[in-house]
Tab-separated table of C-alpha atoms in Angstrom:
chain	number	residue	atom	x	y	z
A	133	MET	CA	119.709	44.567	121.156
A	134	ALA	CA	121.157	46.513	118.142
A	135	VAL	CA	124.187	48.715	118.512
A	136	PRO	CA	123.220	52.408	117.934
A	137	THR	CA	124.865	54.038	115.046
A	138	GLY	CA	124.767	57.676	116.247
A	139	ASP	CA	127.108	58.296	119.246
A	140	ARG	CA	126.344	61.984	119.856
A	141	HIS	CA	124.665	60.988	123.163
A	142	LEU	CA	128.009	59.553	124.332
A	143	VAL	CA	130.796	61.720	122.833
A	144	GLU	CA	132.685	64.413	124.745
A	145	GLN	CA	134.206	67.620	123.171
A	146	VAL	CA	137.461	68.986	124.448
A	147	LEU	CA	137.217	72.596	125.696
A	148	SER	CA	140.763	73.058	127.058
A	149	GLY	CA	143.670	71.203	128.340
A	150	GLU	CA	146.929	71.395	130.330
A	151	GLU	CA	149.911	69.334	131.118
A	152	LEU	CA	149.837	68.343	134.774
A	153	LEU	CA	153.052	66.315	134.932
A	154	HIS	CA	156.036	65.835	132.660
A	155	GLY	CA	158.046	63.208	134.605
A	156	SER	CA	161.115	61.136	133.548
A	157	PHE	CA	158.711	58.478	132.240
A	158	LEU	CA	155.088	59.588	132.736
A	159	ARG	CA	153.283	62.525	131.219
A	160	VAL	CA	149.889	63.342	132.466
A	161	ARG	CA	147.262	65.756	131.049
A	162	ARG	CA	144.037	67.231	132.387
A	163	ASP	CA	141.322	68.212	129.795
A	164	THR	CA	138.122	69.962	130.460
A	165	VAL	CA	135.438	68.444	128.263
A	166	ARG	CA	131.888	69.219	127.351
A	167	LEU	CA	129.585	66.237	128.263
A	168	PRO	CA	126.814	65.053	125.959
A	169	ASP	CA	124.207	66.795	128.185
A	170	GLY	CA	126.114	70.140	127.884
A	171	GLY	CA	127.679	69.979	131.306
A	172	GLN	CA	131.472	70.003	131.860
A	173	THR	CA	133.937	67.833	133.660
A	174	THR	CA	137.646	67.163	133.719
A	175	ARG	CA	139.474	63.976	132.404
A	176	GLU	CA	142.979	63.170	133.705
A	177	TYR	CA	145.067	60.636	131.751
A	178	VAL	CA	148.584	59.466	130.930
A	179	VAL	CA	149.846	60.377	127.505
A	180	HIS	CA	151.691	57.372	125.942
A	181	ASN	CA	153.412	56.875	122.601
A	182	GLY	CA	152.114	53.284	122.062
A	183	ALA	CA	153.609	49.908	122.618
A	184	VAL	CA	154.021	46.469	121.009
A	185	MET	CA	153.554	42.923	122.341
A	186	VAL	CA	154.949	39.846	120.647
A	187	VAL	CA	153.750	36.251	120.904
A	188	ALA	CA	156.677	34.244	119.515
A	189	LEU	CA	155.917	30.635	118.730
A	190	ILE	CA	158.474	27.754	118.921
A	191	ASP	CA	157.473	24.447	117.290
A	192	GLY	CA	160.009	22.225	118.816
A	193	PRO	CA	160.531	18.734	120.209
A	194	ASP	CA	158.207	19.532	123.150
A	195	GLY	CA	155.380	20.680	120.835
A	196	LEU	CA	154.299	24.211	120.426
A	197	GLN	CA	155.589	26.685	122.998
A	198	VAL	CA	155.271	30.452	123.470
A	199	VAL	CA	158.140	32.732	124.547
A	200	MET	CA	157.383	34.502	127.776
A	201	GLU	CA	159.193	36.640	130.360
A	202	ARG	CA	159.319	36.827	134.088
A	203	GLN	CA	159.903	40.453	135.136
A	204	TYR	CA	159.623	42.322	138.408
A	205	ARG	CA	157.029	45.044	138.188
A	206	HIS	CA	157.486	47.599	140.859
A	207	PRO	CA	153.968	49.187	140.697
A	208	ILE	CA	152.382	45.810	141.799
A	209	GLY	CA	155.443	44.609	143.651
A	210	LYS	CA	155.469	41.196	142.064
A	211	VAL	CA	157.413	39.154	139.420
A	212	VAL	CA	154.903	39.084	136.469
A	213	VAL	CA	154.762	36.349	133.763
A	214	GLU	CA	154.060	38.228	130.511
A	215	PHE	CA	154.629	38.324	126.847
A	216	PRO	CA	157.596	40.400	125.582
A	217	ALA	CA	156.423	44.025	125.185
A	218	GLY	CA	157.797	47.501	125.102
A	219	LYS	CA	157.285	51.045	124.048
A	220	ARG	CA	157.586	52.265	120.517
A	221	ASP	CA	160.503	54.601	119.906
A	222	GLY	CA	159.181	57.851	118.648
A	223	SER	CA	157.273	57.306	115.362
A	224	GLU	CA	158.973	53.910	114.665
A	225	ASP	CA	157.139	51.496	112.470
A	226	LEU	CA	155.276	49.141	114.681
A	227	LEU	CA	156.573	45.918	113.080
A	228	LEU	CA	160.128	47.207	113.587
A	229	SER	CA	159.280	47.972	117.154
A	230	ALA	CA	158.006	44.380	117.576
A	231	GLN	CA	161.149	42.952	115.998
A	232	ARG	CA	163.336	45.201	118.102
A	233	GLU	CA	161.635	44.336	121.371
A	234	LEU	CA	161.698	40.593	120.741
A	235	ARG	CA	165.380	40.775	119.747
A	236	GLU	CA	166.520	42.955	122.650
A	237	GLU	CA	164.460	41.225	125.414
A	238	THR	CA	164.749	37.610	124.322
A	239	GLY	CA	167.481	37.410	121.693
A	240	PHE	CA	165.187	35.799	119.095
A	241	VAL	CA	165.000	36.816	115.504
A	242	ALA	CA	161.835	35.610	113.683
A	243	SER	CA	161.468	34.877	109.897
A	244	GLU	CA	157.705	35.270	109.769
A	245	TRP	CA	155.434	37.825	111.335
A	246	ALA	CA	151.680	38.299	111.510
A	247	HIS	CA	149.743	41.226	112.888
A	248	ALA	CA	146.894	40.167	115.234
A	249	GLY	CA	145.307	43.336	116.435
A	250	VAL	CA	145.390	46.322	118.828
A	251	LEU	CA	144.618	46.524	122.525
A	252	HIS	CA	143.914	49.518	124.732
A	253	PRO	CA	145.077	48.390	128.147
A	254	LEU	CA	143.538	51.206	130.240
A	255	VAL	CA	140.875	53.211	128.458
A	256	ALA	CA	139.876	55.136	131.624
A	257	TYR	CA	143.240	56.969	132.133
A	258	SER	CA	145.750	56.189	129.377
A	259	THR	CA	146.154	56.889	125.725
A	260	GLU	CA	148.294	53.747	125.341
A	261	PHE	CA	147.592	51.279	122.690
A	262	ILE	CA	149.408	47.938	122.303
A	263	ASP	CA	149.985	46.485	118.881
A	264	LEU	CA	149.902	42.697	119.050
A	265	TRP	CA	152.181	40.690	116.733
A	266	PHE	CA	152.828	36.956	116.346
A	267	ALA	CA	156.266	35.675	115.262
A	268	ARG	CA	157.588	32.217	114.164
A	269	GLY	CA	160.631	30.774	112.560
A	270	LEU	CA	162.835	31.824	115.525
A	271	VAL	CA	166.610	31.880	115.599
A	272	ALA	CA	168.189	32.471	118.966
A	273	GLY	CA	170.857	35.156	119.464
A	274	PRO	CA	172.241	37.479	122.191
A	275	ARG	CA	169.931	39.686	124.177
A	276	GLN	CA	170.454	43.470	124.510
A	277	LEU	CA	168.541	44.444	127.605
A	278	ASP	CA	168.114	48.199	128.393
A	279	ALA	CA	169.908	49.601	131.450
A	280	GLY	CA	167.834	48.712	134.451
A	281	GLU	CA	166.047	45.905	132.763
A	282	PHE	CA	166.223	42.426	134.303
A	283	LEU	CA	164.119	39.567	133.156
A	284	ASP	CA	163.996	35.772	132.607
A	285	VAL	CA	162.992	34.304	129.270
A	286	ILE	CA	160.932	31.237	129.607
A	287	THR	CA	159.033	28.987	127.184
A	288	VAL	CA	155.430	27.769	128.030
A	289	SER	CA	152.949	25.449	126.361
A	290	PRO	CA	149.634	26.946	125.325
A	291	ALA	CA	147.953	24.556	127.817
A	292	ASP	CA	150.063	25.791	130.657
A	293	LEU	CA	149.523	29.418	129.538
A	294	LEU	CA	145.733	28.908	129.683
A	295	GLN	CA	145.972	27.100	133.004
A	296	TRP	CA	147.980	29.983	134.446
A	297	CYS	CA	145.406	32.499	133.198
A	298	ARG	CA	142.708	30.510	134.884
A	299	ASP	CA	144.470	29.806	138.284
A	300	GLY	CA	145.866	33.408	138.730
A	301	ARG	CA	149.526	32.694	137.939
A	302	VAL	CA	149.050	35.020	134.999
A	303	THR	CA	147.207	38.245	135.800
A	304	ASP	CA	148.902	40.699	133.388
A	305	GLY	CA	145.974	42.096	131.337
A	306	LYS	CA	147.721	42.339	127.932
A	307	THR	CA	148.986	38.702	128.424
A	308	VAL	CA	145.518	37.305	129.293
A	309	ALA	CA	144.109	39.085	126.277
A	310	ALA	CA	146.854	37.647	124.062
A	311	ALA	CA	146.073	34.206	125.456
A	312	LEU	CA	142.704	34.488	123.771
A	313	TRP	CA	144.515	34.752	120.462
A	314	VAL	CA	146.795	31.787	121.344
A	315	GLN	CA	143.832	29.597	122.238
A	316	ASN	CA	141.970	30.363	119.060
A	317	LEU	CA	144.987	30.022	116.833
A	318	VAL	CA	145.880	26.712	118.367
A	319	SER	CA	142.309	25.453	117.881
A	320	GLY	CA	142.306	26.700	114.304
A	321	ALA	CA	139.256	28.958	114.968
A	322	TRP	CA	141.250	32.088	114.116
A	323	VAL	CA	143.907	32.341	111.349
A	324	LEU	CA	146.693	34.836	110.999
A	325	ASP	CA	148.105	36.327	107.776
A	326	TRP	CA	151.747	35.396	108.045
A	327	GLN	CA	154.350	37.475	106.152
A	328	THR	CA	157.938	36.622	105.589
A	329	ASP	CA	160.425	39.149	106.895
A	330	GLY	CA	162.838	39.796	104.098
A	331	ALA	CA	165.735	40.906	106.297
A	332	ALA	CA	165.464	37.969	108.682
A	333	SER	CA	165.246	35.442	105.833
A	334	ALA	CA	168.246	36.945	104.068
A	335	ALA	CA	170.243	36.785	107.279
A	336	GLY	CA	169.110	33.173	108.016
B	211	MET	CA	162.445	25.439	130.498
B	212	ALA	CA	161.731	25.436	134.223
B	213	VAL	CA	160.569	28.518	136.045
B	214	PRO	CA	163.250	29.632	138.563
B	215	THR	CA	162.160	29.650	142.131
B	216	GLY	CA	164.468	32.361	143.491
B	217	ASP	CA	163.665	35.812	142.300
B	218	ARG	CA	166.496	37.827	143.858
B	219	HIS	CA	167.959	38.361	140.404
B	220	LEU	CA	164.813	40.298	139.421
B	221	VAL	CA	163.411	42.096	142.475
B	222	GLU	CA	163.863	45.753	143.197
B	223	GLN	CA	164.106	47.362	146.641
B	224	VAL	CA	162.464	50.781	147.397
B	225	LEU	CA	165.007	53.330	148.581
B	226	SER	CA	162.806	56.489	148.635
B	227	GLY	CA	159.636	57.760	147.166
B	228	GLU	CA	157.653	61.034	146.556
B	229	GLU	CA	154.263	62.050	145.263
B	230	LEU	CA	154.611	63.736	141.959
B	231	LEU	CA	150.916	64.556	141.250
B	232	HIS	CA	147.799	64.531	143.374
B	233	GLY	CA	145.087	65.352	140.747
B	234	SER	CA	141.284	65.272	140.912
B	235	PHE	CA	141.430	61.744	139.662
B	236	LEU	CA	145.016	60.564	139.224
B	237	ARG	CA	147.787	60.192	141.797
B	238	VAL	CA	151.317	59.610	140.551
B	239	ARG	CA	154.339	58.574	142.641
B	240	ARG	CA	158.042	58.342	141.777
B	241	ASP	CA	160.099	55.804	143.641
B	242	THR	CA	163.870	55.318	143.674
B	243	VAL	CA	164.644	51.701	143.588
B	244	ARG	CA	167.808	49.540	143.935
B	245	LEU	CA	168.128	47.192	140.993
B	246	PRO	CA	169.149	43.569	141.359
B	247	ASP	CA	172.699	44.485	140.195
B	248	GLY	CA	173.040	47.146	142.855
B	249	GLY	CA	172.350	50.081	140.606
B	250	GLN	CA	169.554	52.639	141.033
B	251	THR	CA	166.726	53.868	138.838
B	252	THR	CA	163.395	55.592	139.235
B	253	ARG	CA	159.952	54.123	138.703
B	254	GLU	CA	156.902	56.427	138.115
B	255	TYR	CA	153.410	55.015	138.342
B	256	VAL	CA	149.719	55.791	139.062
B	257	VAL	CA	148.468	54.848	142.445
B	258	HIS	CA	145.021	53.200	142.150
B	259	ASN	CA	142.558	51.817	144.708
B	260	GLY	CA	141.502	48.901	142.602
B	261	ALA	CA	138.546	48.106	140.453
B	262	VAL	CA	136.020	45.578	139.639
B	263	MET	CA	134.635	44.145	136.288
B	264	VAL	CA	131.420	42.177	135.843
B	265	VAL	CA	130.393	39.796	133.191
B	266	ALA	CA	126.671	39.426	133.668
B	267	LEU	CA	125.011	36.431	131.878
B	268	ILE	CA	121.482	36.413	130.500
B	269	ASP	CA	120.147	33.061	129.432
B	270	GLY	CA	117.108	34.137	127.474
B	271	PRO	CA	115.120	33.455	124.345
B	272	ASP	CA	118.036	34.411	122.100
B	273	GLY	CA	120.335	32.042	124.000
B	274	LEU	CA	123.135	33.138	126.229
B	275	GLN	CA	124.063	36.849	126.101
B	276	VAL	CA	126.479	38.909	128.107
B	277	VAL	CA	125.795	42.473	129.229
B	278	MET	CA	128.127	45.100	127.848
B	279	GLU	CA	128.449	48.862	127.644
B	280	ARG	CA	129.261	51.362	124.994
B	281	GLN	CA	131.036	54.330	126.572
B	282	TYR	CA	133.056	57.129	125.209
B	283	ARG	CA	136.590	57.027	126.558
B	284	HIS	CA	138.282	60.401	126.204
B	285	PRO	CA	141.912	59.183	126.531
B	286	ILE	CA	141.639	57.285	123.289
B	287	GLY	CA	138.837	59.445	121.758
B	288	LYS	CA	136.537	56.514	120.935
B	289	VAL	CA	133.349	54.856	121.953
B	290	VAL	CA	134.482	51.604	123.568
B	291	VAL	CA	132.586	48.335	123.893
B	292	GLU	CA	133.439	46.986	127.298
B	293	PHE	CA	132.206	45.008	130.335
B	294	PRO	CA	130.730	47.018	133.202
B	295	ALA	CA	133.615	48.079	135.510
B	296	GLY	CA	134.410	50.691	138.029
B	297	LYS	CA	136.610	51.762	140.876
B	298	ARG	CA	136.221	50.376	144.398
B	299	ASP	CA	135.042	52.912	146.948
B	300	GLY	CA	137.689	53.116	149.658
B	301	SER	CA	138.058	49.708	151.317
B	302	GLU	CA	134.756	48.460	150.034
B	303	ASP	CA	134.339	44.616	149.785
B	304	LEU	CA	135.026	43.617	146.204
B	305	LEU	CA	131.786	41.642	145.735
B	306	LEU	CA	129.823	44.597	146.963
B	307	SER	CA	131.731	46.815	144.545
B	308	ALA	CA	130.888	44.494	141.697
B	309	GLN	CA	127.160	44.422	142.755
B	310	ARG	CA	127.085	48.149	143.029
B	311	GLU	CA	128.765	48.815	139.710
B	312	LEU	CA	126.485	46.436	137.860
B	313	ARG	CA	123.361	47.924	139.486
B	314	GLU	CA	124.426	51.494	139.021
B	315	GLU	CA	125.591	51.245	135.339
B	316	THR	CA	123.145	48.704	133.950
B	317	GLY	CA	120.281	48.516	136.504
B	318	PHE	CA	120.649	44.643	136.775
B	319	VAL	CA	120.658	42.866	140.128
B	320	ALA	CA	121.944	39.359	140.103
B	321	SER	CA	120.963	36.418	142.365
B	322	GLU	CA	124.199	34.403	141.794
B	323	TRP	CA	127.887	35.512	141.724
B	324	ALA	CA	131.101	33.803	141.034
B	325	HIS	CA	134.627	35.190	141.522
B	326	ALA	CA	136.800	34.429	138.397
B	327	GLY	CA	140.156	36.058	139.103
B	328	VAL	CA	142.243	39.287	139.184
B	329	LEU	CA	143.754	41.259	136.361
B	330	HIS	CA	146.540	43.849	136.419
B	331	PRO	CA	145.734	46.083	133.445
B	332	LEU	CA	148.993	47.949	133.244
B	333	VAL	CA	151.864	46.558	135.243
B	334	ALA	CA	154.344	48.982	133.827
B	335	TYR	CA	152.935	52.126	135.432
B	336	SER	CA	149.787	51.552	137.584
B	337	THR	CA	149.141	49.744	140.754
B	338	GLU	CA	145.589	49.015	139.561
B	339	PHE	CA	144.109	45.629	139.931
B	340	ILE	CA	140.677	44.568	138.463
B	341	ASP	CA	138.773	41.915	140.346
B	342	LEU	CA	136.707	39.851	137.799
B	343	TRP	CA	133.220	38.591	138.721
B	344	PHE	CA	130.592	36.758	136.914
B	345	ALA	CA	126.764	37.244	137.635
B	346	ARG	CA	123.624	35.484	136.669
B	347	GLY	CA	119.998	35.346	137.611
B	348	LEU	CA	119.481	38.940	136.450
B	349	VAL	CA	116.529	41.161	137.390
B	350	ALA	CA	116.359	44.518	135.546
B	351	GLY	CA	115.881	47.697	137.454
B	352	PRO	CA	116.662	51.486	137.212
B	353	ARG	CA	120.246	52.666	136.487
B	354	GLN	CA	121.855	55.191	138.782
B	355	LEU	CA	124.648	56.661	136.708
B	356	ASP	CA	127.272	58.941	138.309
B	357	ALA	CA	127.361	62.547	137.295
B	358	GLY	CA	129.216	62.816	134.005
B	359	GLU	CA	128.708	59.221	133.129
B	360	PHE	CA	126.938	58.430	129.816
B	361	LEU	CA	126.838	54.943	128.444
B	362	ASP	CA	124.649	52.467	126.505
B	363	VAL	CA	123.832	49.031	127.798
B	364	ILE	CA	123.832	46.262	125.122
B	365	THR	CA	123.600	42.515	125.222
B	366	VAL	CA	125.935	40.446	122.939
B	367	SER	CA	126.216	36.726	122.249
B	368	PRO	CA	129.461	35.089	123.197
B	369	ALA	CA	129.999	34.337	119.438
B	370	ASP	CA	129.779	37.992	118.585
B	371	LEU	CA	131.934	38.993	121.503
B	372	LEU	CA	134.662	36.665	120.250
B	373	GLN	CA	134.302	37.884	116.719
B	374	TRP	CA	134.553	41.461	117.847
B	375	CYS	CA	137.807	40.659	119.799
B	376	ARG	CA	139.176	39.144	116.671
B	377	ASP	CA	138.176	41.874	114.218
B	378	GLY	CA	139.116	44.857	116.355
B	379	ARG	CA	135.623	46.091	117.254
B	380	VAL	CA	136.622	45.190	120.877
B	381	THR	CA	140.089	46.444	121.873
B	382	ASP	CA	139.648	47.226	125.541
B	383	GLY	CA	142.277	45.074	127.315
B	384	LYS	CA	140.126	44.034	130.393
B	385	THR	CA	137.255	43.070	128.039
B	386	VAL	CA	139.425	40.919	125.745
B	387	ALA	CA	140.928	39.224	128.865
B	388	ALA	CA	137.417	38.545	130.255
B	389	ALA	CA	136.417	37.148	126.813
B	390	LEU	CA	138.959	34.323	127.481
B	391	TRP	CA	136.913	33.450	130.576
B	392	VAL	CA	133.565	33.646	128.572
B	393	GLN	CA	134.910	31.356	125.854
B	394	ASN	CA	136.118	28.791	128.349
B	395	LEU	CA	133.060	28.875	130.430
B	396	VAL	CA	130.738	28.513	127.383
B	397	SER	CA	132.828	25.491	126.153
B	398	GLY	CA	132.685	23.975	129.669
B	399	ALA	CA	136.602	23.924	129.848
B	400	TRP	CA	136.539	26.288	132.848
B	401	VAL	CA	133.997	26.102	135.741
B	402	LEU	CA	133.020	28.801	138.197
B	403	ASP	CA	132.058	28.393	141.818
B	404	TRP	CA	128.597	30.093	141.888
B	405	GLN	CA	127.358	31.457	145.125
B	406	THR	CA	123.790	32.670	145.843
B	407	ASP	CA	123.610	36.274	147.015
B	408	GLY	CA	121.406	36.226	150.036
B	409	ALA	CA	120.240	39.824	149.844
B	410	ALA	CA	119.307	39.570	146.042
B	411	SER	CA	117.446	36.275	146.666
B	412	ALA	CA	115.494	37.690	149.605
B	413	ALA	CA	114.536	40.695	147.475
B	414	GLY	CA	113.635	38.595	144.427
C-alpha cells in the first residue's frame, strides 16, 4: 500500500491555546484545534525543551560494552536500566548537551561522536524529542551529578542488553529504541558517520 | 561490572503529594520525596492509566507485512508513522484493550495473539506503561474510529520499517522499540508464545 503524499485529511490547525500548568519541572498547554473534518477538539500536552541520549561504547578486554545507568524513576516506582540521557539546557547545541550529560552522569569524555537520529518518546502528549548520539574513545573522569541525582553506572555487553530488552529487565522506551541501533551497528547492517571531537582529542 | 543488588542508595520515599492539574486528558501530580542521602526534592509527573500497542502481521502475497498507521500528532506537529496503540479503558484486561484498539483503528480482527513485553515510554515524567502485543491471522472489517480520530492504515515490510527507523522517517519511540521485536522475530532470534483467541476463531 503506498503512503499518501497529501496529508490534509490528517492535519489539525491550531485555533487557540492556553497554559494549564507552569510547574517547577512540567509545563502543560491545552490547544483548541480544528480537525480535518471541520470539527473542533482540545489537545493537552507537556511542553519540553528537548533531550539527548548517549550510547557510549567501550571496546575493552571483555569485548564491546555499552555504558548504562541504573536510576530510580519515581513516576514508575522502579530502578530503571537506561542509557545516559538528559534535558538540553536552553538552546544549547545538541552535541554539546550529549557531551555534557555523558560527562556529568558517567564521568566519561569521548574522542569520537556520531549522530544516530531523533526519537519522539511520547507523541500523544509531549513535545519532547530525544537526540540520539553514539560516543567512543572514552576516557574516565570524575562525575558531576546534579543535586538530587543518584545513579549507578554499569557496563553491559550488547548481547546482555538485547536479552534484557527481550526478558523485561529493560523496559525504558528510549533505551529499547537505542538497542535497535546497537544491534544493527554490531551486526554491521547500519553504519555511523564518526567525527573526531577536537576539544576531547586535544585534551587527551 | 556487576549490577548491585541493594538499591537503597537509589530509591526515593514519598513524603507527600498533591494533584497539580486535572485536565480533560492529562492529570499531573507533584510529590515531595526523600532522597537516598536524606535530602528532599519534588517530582512532577503525568498520571496515566496505561496503554497497549499492537504489531499485527500479514503474511500475504507480498511477503510478511506489518500494519501501521499515519496519524497527525499535534504535540510535535507532524504526521507520525506508528503502530496501532491506545489507552486502556479503566481496568480493562490488556489483551482485550489490544484487540479493541486494533479493531477500532484498523478494522482487523486477529485469530492469534502473543504478549511480547512492556515499555515505559517516559520514565522521567509519566507513569504510563505500554503493553506490547503481536497479532496474526487477520480478518479485515470496518473501522470504528473515536470522535476526533483521523488516521491512515498502511502495511509495511519489516525491511522498510527498519530502513525508516534508520533514516528518520520513523521517530516514534514506542514504534522504534517495537521494531527491535520485529527484527528479532523475523530473524528467528526471538520467539513468541502464540495463543489462539477463542472468540475470534469461533467468529472466523
